[in-house]
Amino acid sequence: MQAYCLTDMTWPEVEQALKTVRIAIIPLGAHEQHGPHMVESCDAVLAEEMAKKLAGLLYPEALVTPTINMGVSPHHLHFPGTISLEPSTLIAVLRDMIRSLKQHGIDKVLVLNSHGGNQATLGVAADTLTRELDVQFLYAKTTASAKDVMNRTIQSTLYGHSCDREVSEALYLAPHLVREEKLEKGDIQEGKWRKLRPGNPLQGFYYYEEMTRNGCIGDATRASREIGKEIVDTALERLAAAVKEVL
Amino acid sequence: MQAYCLTDMTWPEVEQALKTVRIAIIPLGAHEQHGPHMVESCDAVLAEEMAKKLAGLLYPEALVTPTINMGVSPHHLHFPGTISLEPSTLIAVLRDMIRSLKQHGIDKVLVLNSHGGNQATLGVAADTLTRELDVQFLYAKTTASAKDVMNRTIQSTLYGHSCDREVSEALYLAPHLVREEKLEKGDIQEGKWRKLRPGNPLQGFYYYEEMTRNGCIGDATRASREIGKEIVDTALERLAAAVKEVL
Amino acid sequence: MQAYCLTDMTWPEVEQALKTVRIAIIPLGAHEQHGPHMVESCDAVLAEEMAKKLAGLLYPEALVTPTINMGVSPHHLHFPGTISLEPSTLIAVLRDMIRSLKQHGIDKVLVLNSHGGNQATLGVAADTLTRELDVQFLYAKTTASAKDVMNRTIQSTLYGHSCDREVSEALYLAPHLVREEKLEKGDIQEGKWRKLRPGNPLQGFYYYEEMTRNGCIGDATRASREIGKEIVDTALERLAAAVKEVL
Amino acid sequence: MQAYCLTDMTWPEVEQALKTVRIAIIPLGAHEQHGPHMVESCDAVLAEEMAKKLAGLLYPEALVTPTINMGVSPHHLHFPGTISLEPSTLIAVLRDMIRSLKQHGIDKVLVLNSHGGNQATLGVAADTLTRELDVQFLYAKTTASAKDVMNRTIQSTLYGHSCDREVSEALYLAPHLVREEKLEKGDIQEGKWRKLRPGNPLQGFYYYEEMTRNGCIGDATRASREIGKEIVDTALERLAAAVKEVL
Amino acid sequence: MQAYCLTDMTWPEVEQALKTVRIAIIPLGAHEQHGPHMVESCDAVLAEEMAKKLAGLLYPEALVTPTINMGVSPHHLHFPGTISLEPSTLIAVLRDMIRSLKQHGIDKVLVLNSHGGNQATLGVAADTLTRELDVQFLYAKTTASAKDVMNRTIQSTLYGHSCDREVSEALYLAPHLVREEKLEKGDIQEGKWRKLRPGNPLQGFYYYEEMTRNGCIGDATRASREIGKEIVDTALERLAAAVKEVL
Amino acid sequence: MQAYCLTDMTWPEVEQALKTVRIAIIPLGAHEQHGPHMVESCDAVLAEEMAKKLAGLLYPEALVTPTINMGVSPHHLHFPGTISLEPSTLIAVLRDMIRSLKQHGIDKVLVLNSHGGNQATLGVAADTLTRELDVQFLYAKTTASAKDVMNRTIQSTLYGHSCDREVSEALYLAPHLVREEKLEKGDIQEGKWRKLRPGNPLQGFYYYEEMTRNGCIGDATRASREIGKEIVDTALERLAAAVKEVL
């Protein structure tokens, strides 16, 4: 499938593409532990792969920028290898990218984000960068729009990080991220974190190791490429349709 | 009901209270248009009233700080009177308040927030201030934990701002906020905002006047003190229980 | 007396008021210890009450914004309950408020400040925000313009915080701030602070407890509503006249 | 008179001096128009000359740092040649200087300031840098402590910039700053500035050309070296005594 | 060749590696136009490939972090597709990365930078982050240490961007970056830029299109994999030796 | 030789000069240890003296601003007396100065810098301030353009700080900076710094005392006024010619 990806283009090719491009897709991931069965670049790679597919569905009106391959991951910092950006740093990166894109005539961007920990920062970015830079700033969690498919295909009740869902998505999009011989269920701990999960009266910060000893939740042993394909393709279809509606 | 409120105390009284106080409740509101039937301080007053009641339920372990009476309201800036803080400003205010509280020996705070537009900023604040100041930073939307009651008592499908729910809460907590003779249904407009509401594949910024001509949504004419009382009291009970669990 | 107060208005009411309003009055206080006989919100409440009265005198050309209810109070941080904003935070709040007001067509603001510790920050704000935002930025200490009345009515030589003057003002404007049964004279300590008071060759920072053990100066037992009324009403008259001259 | 001046010392000489030095004097001036009869470096040079004399009086306990030769002068920006620092820039310079001095074992500083426009910024610096850097931060207006001498020797009622007083001080401290053949009285304009001068109910920003067409106030033709000497020497004596009291 | 790359590792693998790792290599590139014959991700990819090889030479003492795939490229912003970070943004990213690495026990970093436009920012980062974070901060231009090889193998006198040298390096390290059928000589323009190149008395900013119409300099048609291999392998050897000397 | 120096001019004189002035020269130095034989203001004074001479050569088209008499000197902070600005502070000072100059109609500046430690910061300033303020921002190391003369006249191989070259320049430009009776050779230490000097594969931060015990390098006993004169005059000629070419 043909798709415009800035990283693979020369400037005369970009110049040509800009005649039809109306929106830039910024893949946003994270660099953080994903348990014993996924490598730490997982979120960055999944966001990039999804972005390319989405740009294909929107061809020739969308263009993928370089991936922001680190994100806001303080919760995971106690696991070896995690690298976390401050929210203000991530906003600074987005500001500079969007300013550059505007210089090239693009004033609509979609941040395609694969990491929950970035969502609050993106909410703040939407409120500030939209007005500061006079652009349309959209953001989306990569597969959140396929929640109904997840509810049908994922059996774990607590999932969302290196779990049945995420491993499934990776098996479809980028199987090299997965150590299939190491797949494990989340090793859940009891603690205050339960009182701070979405859906509770209170919210607040907790470290991931308070919740899970091996860094995963859900049950990755139940993951499959088929589940991943259904989730991802459904989400892509809905995202593409949604983008077309607001362009 | 007895409750510790910093604004009503002398320093020797605070000194005495600090012997039992374990958490500070920071009421956070907004100053923004609420249609023709609510005054603009609505969110600030509701957060303050809720905070006092919550501190009462947690007496003598909680203390209410001064109210942050403006919030992040860029969506409403085109309606006369709205005053909006940048997210970075709100975080600076929270940082200074929490630093001061820590000086007095309090290292747990609950930001009790009545305004949806502040939530992303609070998420960012939780990620950063928790680690920067070495405190437990909790936040809660005032009545969000009574979602089940709302689902049962509110008939409008699109609600959340100067609507059946909010007017009901005000009629119970602070009836002077309501112009009962002016109650109106939201004057909803069609537009791109529908594609950017929570639950859609995409999220992004839109101005409130794109959604509603009179600045309200839902149907405030269906509001009642009884509905408000049930929502508020349920939420307060759940919040109090939740705080006790994490103290 | 009629006065426009943003906190008590709906947006259509603000829209109507903006037809005649030419200046916004921003009440600025502090949240800090005021000895054993005044509650900590004292400055915030006095600024707000004065602002309302001033807006009444300037009706229909002035409008009161929400009160900034915390200020720059590092000197008081060692007394329980004090909450202090950094000067840069206060300037950020003022910037956001004034930007919002400008959006509504108001380009003149008067910060009505009741707390001496805010004055240097306001001086800096005047130098920077005036040019940055292209507005007329005025500020005034609430009752400083009635210095002659104070000199005649106040017997203490060292006064200015929870003293004869301030308690008198409160007895007139907001008597609930005063614990009349606890009125005390300042319990003055000797120390370097004497060398750093206004009027000395040197200036510098000192903590308030170095100066006074109970947090007051002057002699609050000599306060009276009558003195407060004369000071406040004289200042209001002069402030109203001064504002009219520069509008 | 012997005095330690960092600019004229080698590091082994500084090392030796640090055995007795207890305070650093930071001369702070401005670079701004001073009418047709004084050069624009006036404030910087006067502060430096005063600082050297003061360090002489305090020898061997004081040391003069390099001069901050520009200050906060937005009021003068419309006169050719004025260069103005933002208040935040001046504070950053002070922070870096004091941090460096602390590295060398000096934790007391006196900013000796000749320019009124810097005073609010110094007030803010005192409130913030004292606590942030854990130092004693003092500041003084160069000759303000000789106010009584000024009242006796200066005949102009409105003075303070390139006036009888300042030219007198320069004639004593650095006569090359003065164009004696060009001495002029201030060419005062009527305007709103009168309502914003110290002593009025309101304060606010105005440009200097609104007040005086030639950039001076007072009457420089009445200046004399004798007046300058009395003002400066009186102030120096009082400053030296005051510093000794707080060391 | 075995090498530790954070992006390809799970956290237990990182934990194991940290037993021997003493330095982290941060690949730093840019996203900018590279003429008609190289794609815009060129610098990012070359830095990453070099970093992996260097980590191999230093195995098991070095570890490669995620690549910073955008850099400081204002000079190229007028060519379609270039994305440029502000220097302060790049420093923020480096700060956050190094803080995270320190959390994992690594206090030595080498930024391996392929883009000249980043060098000044890295110099500033070295001066500030070293002291702020208490780490050893090293940086190197990818192949600058093979200057002697370049002088022998490159015939162009003005080279350094999408030229004989860079295309040669890419043909060896990542040939997919090169459009071999489009290779062109730099289309050099006359202009002030000649007076601002390194080696001239003055330095300053100029846009790249003032220097070259097609965005290249040098003569890419003379590039070869052999030249690239000699330059790259020589540089790698010298870099590895140098790192070993300072570990 | 006639030259426009802002510090020695009144505003009417500046107004007159601005009719022909096209560029401002900002002298930038440092305040840092220069061994036992040079005073710490060395760099600031040399930059100022060179700037005056350069402005003379460019008369009446150039004007010298006040000198920035402190710079980025963290490497020297362990020697008594050194005062170092953060790079961000220096950029803030430059921004404010250039904004002020622009207000007066000057949109070209040359920062004439005598201190190597400032060069990276100036590179960053060039990239950012040029675009932010829409000016031509040039910078030059004072005598770097006379490298050929240095190579011929300086016998030390490692030189650059309080060495044969710098002392020679001072003997010509400002002999009072030199303690001629104390001239010493650099007391060089072995250490990692050798691996981080320009020309090595790696660069990084080191403290100056790791390199030299007395704070000098080279051999100052070989300095002479004649060598200094040749270096300085050659550089001045080349700088003047270069500035004329880009005006």
Tab-separated table of C-alpha atoms in Angstrom, chain B:
chain	number	residue	atom	x	y	z
B	1	MET	CA	-20.801	19.581	60.274
B	2	GLN	CA	-17.375	20.501	61.559
B	3	ALA	CA	-14.591	20.833	58.984
B	4	TYR	CA	-11.163	22.429	58.855
B	5	CYS	CA	-11.061	25.260	56.313
B	6	LEU	CA	-7.796	27.166	56.108
B	7	THR	CA	-9.536	30.331	55.032
B	8	ASP	CA	-11.509	30.477	58.268
B	9	MET	CA	-8.699	29.655	60.668
B	10	THR	CA	-6.033	31.540	62.552
B	11	TRP	CA	-2.523	30.123	62.669
B	12	PRO	CA	-2.815	28.795	66.230
B	13	GLU	CA	-5.979	27.009	65.129
B	14	VAL	CA	-4.137	25.559	62.135
B	15	GLU	CA	-1.294	24.495	64.389
B	16	GLN	CA	-3.770	22.614	66.538
B	17	ALA	CA	-5.489	21.024	63.549
B	18	LEU	CA	-2.212	19.829	62.068
B	19	LYS	CA	-1.924	17.373	64.921
B	20	THR	CA	-4.564	15.209	63.240
B	21	VAL	CA	-4.707	16.408	59.637
B	22	ARG	CA	-3.245	13.989	57.112
B	23	ILE	CA	-4.520	15.318	53.807
B	24	ALA	CA	-5.272	18.704	52.250
B	25	ILE	CA	-8.190	19.117	49.884
B	26	ILE	CA	-7.603	21.748	47.205
B	27	PRO	CA	-10.881	22.868	45.622
B	28	LEU	CA	-10.316	23.583	41.932
B	29	GLY	CA	-12.918	25.236	39.760
B	30	ALA	CA	-13.032	27.524	36.769
B	31	HIS	CA	-14.353	30.919	35.839
B	32	GLU	CA	-16.305	30.474	32.655
B	33	GLN	CA	-19.627	31.017	31.004
B	34	HIS	CA	-22.416	28.712	32.097
B	35	GLY	CA	-25.130	29.785	29.748
B	36	PRO	CA	-27.903	32.246	30.586
B	37	HIS	CA	-28.931	30.455	33.775
B	38	MET	CA	-25.765	30.020	35.851
B	39	VAL	CA	-23.235	32.571	36.972
B	40	GLU	CA	-19.633	32.261	35.852
B	41	SER	CA	-18.153	31.301	39.219
B	42	CYS	CA	-20.245	28.137	39.210
B	43	ASP	CA	-17.412	25.607	39.098
B	44	ALA	CA	-15.330	27.379	41.737
B	45	VAL	CA	-18.241	27.566	44.157
B	46	LEU	CA	-19.345	23.968	43.614
B	47	ALA	CA	-15.801	22.676	44.156
B	48	GLU	CA	-15.509	24.706	47.354
B	49	GLU	CA	-18.846	23.555	48.728
B	50	MET	CA	-18.082	19.927	47.945
B	51	ALA	CA	-14.633	20.252	49.500
B	52	LYS	CA	-16.068	21.554	52.739
B	53	LYS	CA	-18.540	18.706	52.936
B	54	LEU	CA	-15.849	16.160	52.129
B	55	ALA	CA	-13.566	17.628	54.788
B	56	GLY	CA	-16.432	17.287	57.187
B	57	LEU	CA	-16.782	13.610	56.389
B	58	LEU	CA	-13.041	13.194	56.892
B	59	TYR	CA	-12.800	15.349	60.024
B	60	PRO	CA	-10.331	15.704	61.744
B	61	GLU	CA	-8.000	14.229	59.126
B	62	ALA	CA	-8.643	16.611	56.246
B	63	LEU	CA	-8.288	20.333	55.760
B	64	VAL	CA	-9.585	22.520	52.925
B	65	THR	CA	-7.175	25.000	51.334
B	66	PRO	CA	-8.145	28.202	49.550
B	67	THR	CA	-10.024	27.520	46.332
B	68	ILE	CA	-8.320	27.830	42.955
B	69	ASN	CA	-11.160	29.815	41.456
B	70	MET	CA	-10.001	29.889	37.818
B	71	GLY	CA	-9.025	26.981	35.599
B	72	VAL	CA	-8.221	25.872	32.081
B	73	SER	CA	-11.144	27.138	29.981
B	74	PRO	CA	-9.929	28.025	26.498
B	75	HIS	CA	-12.998	26.410	24.940
B	76	HIS	CA	-15.196	29.050	26.505
B	77	LEU	CA	-13.093	32.135	25.802
B	78	HIS	CA	-15.392	33.440	23.078
B	79	PHE	CA	-18.242	33.830	25.556
B	80	PRO	CA	-18.121	37.137	27.495
B	81	GLY	CA	-16.529	36.941	30.905
B	82	THR	CA	-14.628	33.655	30.702
B	83	ILE	CA	-11.138	33.799	32.195
B	84	SER	CA	-8.766	30.972	31.361
B	85	LEU	CA	-5.436	29.945	32.843
B	86	GLU	CA	-2.776	28.225	30.779
B	87	PRO	CA	-2.101	24.646	31.940
B	88	SER	CA	1.440	25.646	32.914
B	89	THR	CA	0.044	28.405	35.126
B	90	LEU	CA	-2.312	26.045	36.897
B	91	ILE	CA	0.538	23.612	37.516
B	92	ALA	CA	2.660	26.456	38.904
B	93	VAL	CA	-0.117	27.396	41.325
B	94	LEU	CA	-0.482	23.776	42.433
B	95	ARG	CA	3.293	23.420	42.869
B	96	ASP	CA	3.496	26.491	45.085
B	97	MET	CA	0.492	25.440	47.161
B	98	ILE	CA	1.789	21.927	47.704
B	99	ARG	CA	5.270	23.177	48.564
B	100	SER	CA	3.717	25.426	51.182
B	101	LEU	CA	1.597	22.601	52.545
B	102	LYS	CA	4.664	20.390	52.775
B	103	GLN	CA	6.369	23.092	54.792
B	104	HIS	CA	3.524	22.638	57.267
B	105	GLY	CA	3.918	18.861	57.329
B	106	ILE	CA	1.172	17.809	54.925
B	107	ASP	CA	2.365	15.498	52.171
B	108	LYS	CA	-0.904	14.222	50.798
B	109	VAL	CA	-3.223	16.371	48.690
B	110	LEU	CA	-6.471	15.774	46.907
B	111	VAL	CA	-7.391	18.231	44.186
B	112	LEU	CA	-11.174	18.220	44.101
B	113	ASN	CA	-11.964	19.441	40.620
B	114	SER	CA	-15.347	20.438	39.294
B	115	HIS	CA	-14.306	21.312	35.725
B	116	GLY	CA	-13.619	18.771	32.992
B	117	GLY	CA	-11.258	21.136	31.194
B	118	ASN	CA	-8.805	20.817	34.091
B	119	GLN	CA	-8.508	17.041	33.981
B	120	ALA	CA	-5.673	16.700	31.449
B	121	THR	CA	-3.642	19.288	33.319
B	122	LEU	CA	-4.217	17.387	36.550
B	123	GLY	CA	-3.027	14.211	34.892
B	124	VAL	CA	0.184	15.961	33.940
B	125	ALA	CA	0.464	17.457	37.414
B	126	ALA	CA	0.133	14.007	38.979
B	127	ASP	CA	2.954	12.646	36.828
B	128	THR	CA	5.292	15.527	37.559
B	129	LEU	CA	4.532	16.970	41.001
B	130	THR	CA	4.361	13.596	42.725
B	131	ARG	CA	8.000	12.937	41.943
B	132	GLU	CA	9.253	16.526	41.988
B	133	LEU	CA	7.824	17.309	45.429
B	134	ASP	CA	7.774	13.796	46.869
B	135	VAL	CA	4.116	13.886	47.827
B	136	GLN	CA	1.017	11.824	47.217
B	137	PHE	CA	-0.999	13.792	44.675
B	138	LEU	CA	-4.573	12.659	44.204
B	139	TYR	CA	-7.281	14.218	42.120
B	140	ALA	CA	-10.953	13.623	41.563
B	141	LYS	CA	-13.741	15.051	39.483
B	142	THR	CA	-16.297	16.234	42.046
B	143	THR	CA	-19.251	14.010	41.206
B	144	ALA	CA	-17.826	11.633	38.599
B	145	SER	CA	-17.966	8.742	41.031
B	146	ALA	CA	-21.758	8.966	41.020
B	147	LYS	CA	-21.962	8.199	37.320
B	148	ASP	CA	-24.503	5.460	37.978
B	149	VAL	CA	-26.810	7.887	39.747
B	150	MET	CA	-26.474	10.327	36.855
B	151	ASN	CA	-27.319	7.635	34.358
B	152	ARG	CA	-30.488	6.926	36.291
B	153	THR	CA	-31.589	10.498	37.000
B	154	ILE	CA	-30.439	12.554	34.006
B	155	GLN	CA	-32.498	12.179	30.859
B	156	SER	CA	-30.366	14.195	28.448
B	157	THR	CA	-27.906	12.144	26.435
B	158	LEU	CA	-25.388	14.913	25.904
B	159	TYR	CA	-24.796	16.622	29.220
B	160	GLY	CA	-21.944	17.970	31.311
B	161	HIS	CA	-21.991	21.758	31.262
B	162	SER	CA	-24.697	23.949	32.764
B	163	CYS	CA	-27.022	21.049	32.149
B	164	ASP	CA	-29.601	19.033	34.093
B	165	ARG	CA	-26.795	17.558	36.171
B	166	GLU	CA	-24.815	20.673	36.976
B	167	VAL	CA	-27.840	22.825	37.697
B	168	SER	CA	-29.179	20.079	39.960
B	169	GLU	CA	-25.907	19.987	41.864
B	170	ALA	CA	-26.001	23.762	42.221
B	171	LEU	CA	-29.605	23.788	43.392
B	172	TYR	CA	-28.490	21.544	46.220
B	173	LEU	CA	-25.074	23.021	47.013
B	174	ALA	CA	-25.382	26.693	46.138
B	175	PRO	CA	-28.745	27.734	44.707
B	176	HIS	CA	-27.658	31.371	44.371
B	177	LEU	CA	-25.612	30.294	41.359
B	178	VAL	CA	-28.755	29.551	39.392
B	179	ARG	CA	-31.072	32.001	37.619
B	180	GLU	CA	-34.096	29.744	37.965
B	181	GLU	CA	-36.244	32.024	35.829
B	182	LYS	CA	-33.814	31.706	32.933
B	183	LEU	CA	-33.412	27.941	32.713
B	184	GLU	CA	-32.888	26.846	29.121
B	185	LYS	CA	-32.135	23.766	27.138
B	186	GLY	CA	-28.822	23.685	25.311
B	187	ASP	CA	-29.078	25.284	21.880
B	188	ILE	CA	-27.019	22.672	20.073
B	189	GLN	CA	-25.330	23.381	16.748
B	190	GLU	CA	-24.108	20.850	14.233
B	191	GLY	CA	-20.382	20.786	13.512
B	192	LYS	CA	-17.083	18.968	13.714
B	193	TRP	CA	-17.205	18.956	17.497
B	194	ARG	CA	-19.365	15.829	17.369
B	195	LYS	CA	-16.426	13.946	15.902
B	196	LEU	CA	-14.141	15.055	18.725
B	197	ARG	CA	-16.239	14.220	21.795
B	198	PRO	CA	-15.050	11.546	24.219
B	199	GLY	CA	-15.829	8.122	22.773
B	200	ASN	CA	-14.915	9.086	19.222
B	201	PRO	CA	-11.797	7.783	17.485
B	202	LEU	CA	-10.324	11.307	17.396
B	203	GLN	CA	-9.974	13.957	20.025
B	204	GLY	CA	-9.135	17.602	19.617
B	205	PHE	CA	-9.888	21.162	20.564
B	206	TYR	CA	-13.056	22.985	19.593
B	207	TYR	CA	-14.691	26.163	20.790
B	208	TYR	CA	-17.847	25.763	22.787
B	209	GLU	CA	-19.896	28.064	20.595
B	210	GLU	CA	-19.424	25.573	17.741
B	211	MET	CA	-21.442	23.139	19.859
B	212	THR	CA	-24.022	25.315	21.563
B	213	ARG	CA	-25.304	28.762	20.807
B	214	ASN	CA	-26.360	29.594	24.361
B	215	GLY	CA	-23.382	27.940	26.044
B	216	CYS	CA	-25.326	25.098	27.700
B	217	ILE	CA	-25.807	21.500	26.814
B	218	GLY	CA	-28.384	19.053	28.155
B	219	ASP	CA	-31.675	20.347	29.448
B	220	ALA	CA	-31.431	22.465	32.562
B	221	THR	CA	-35.175	22.787	32.825
B	222	ARG	CA	-35.208	19.197	34.082
B	223	ALA	CA	-32.860	19.916	36.949
B	224	SER	CA	-33.926	19.552	40.572
B	225	ARG	CA	-32.457	19.883	44.027
B	226	GLU	CA	-33.368	16.258	44.701
B	227	ILE	CA	-31.370	14.943	41.784
B	228	GLY	CA	-28.487	17.145	42.822
B	229	LYS	CA	-28.600	15.952	46.383
B	230	GLU	CA	-28.516	12.317	45.365
B	231	ILE	CA	-25.602	12.812	42.982
B	232	VAL	CA	-23.597	14.941	45.383
B	233	ASP	CA	-24.192	12.902	48.504
B	234	THR	CA	-23.423	9.656	46.726
B	235	ALA	CA	-20.218	11.068	45.327
B	236	LEU	CA	-19.193	12.490	48.688
B	237	GLU	CA	-19.703	9.184	50.409
B	238	ARG	CA	-17.645	7.365	47.806
B	239	LEU	CA	-14.921	9.973	47.811
B	240	ALA	CA	-14.665	9.889	51.580
B	241	ALA	CA	-14.440	6.115	51.567
B	242	ALA	CA	-11.822	6.171	48.817
B	243	VAL	CA	-9.684	8.748	50.613
B	244	LYS	CA	-9.783	6.697	53.794
B	245	GLU	CA	-8.538	3.694	51.867
B	246	VAL	CA	-5.457	5.425	50.523
B	247	LEU	CA	-4.486	7.541	53.533
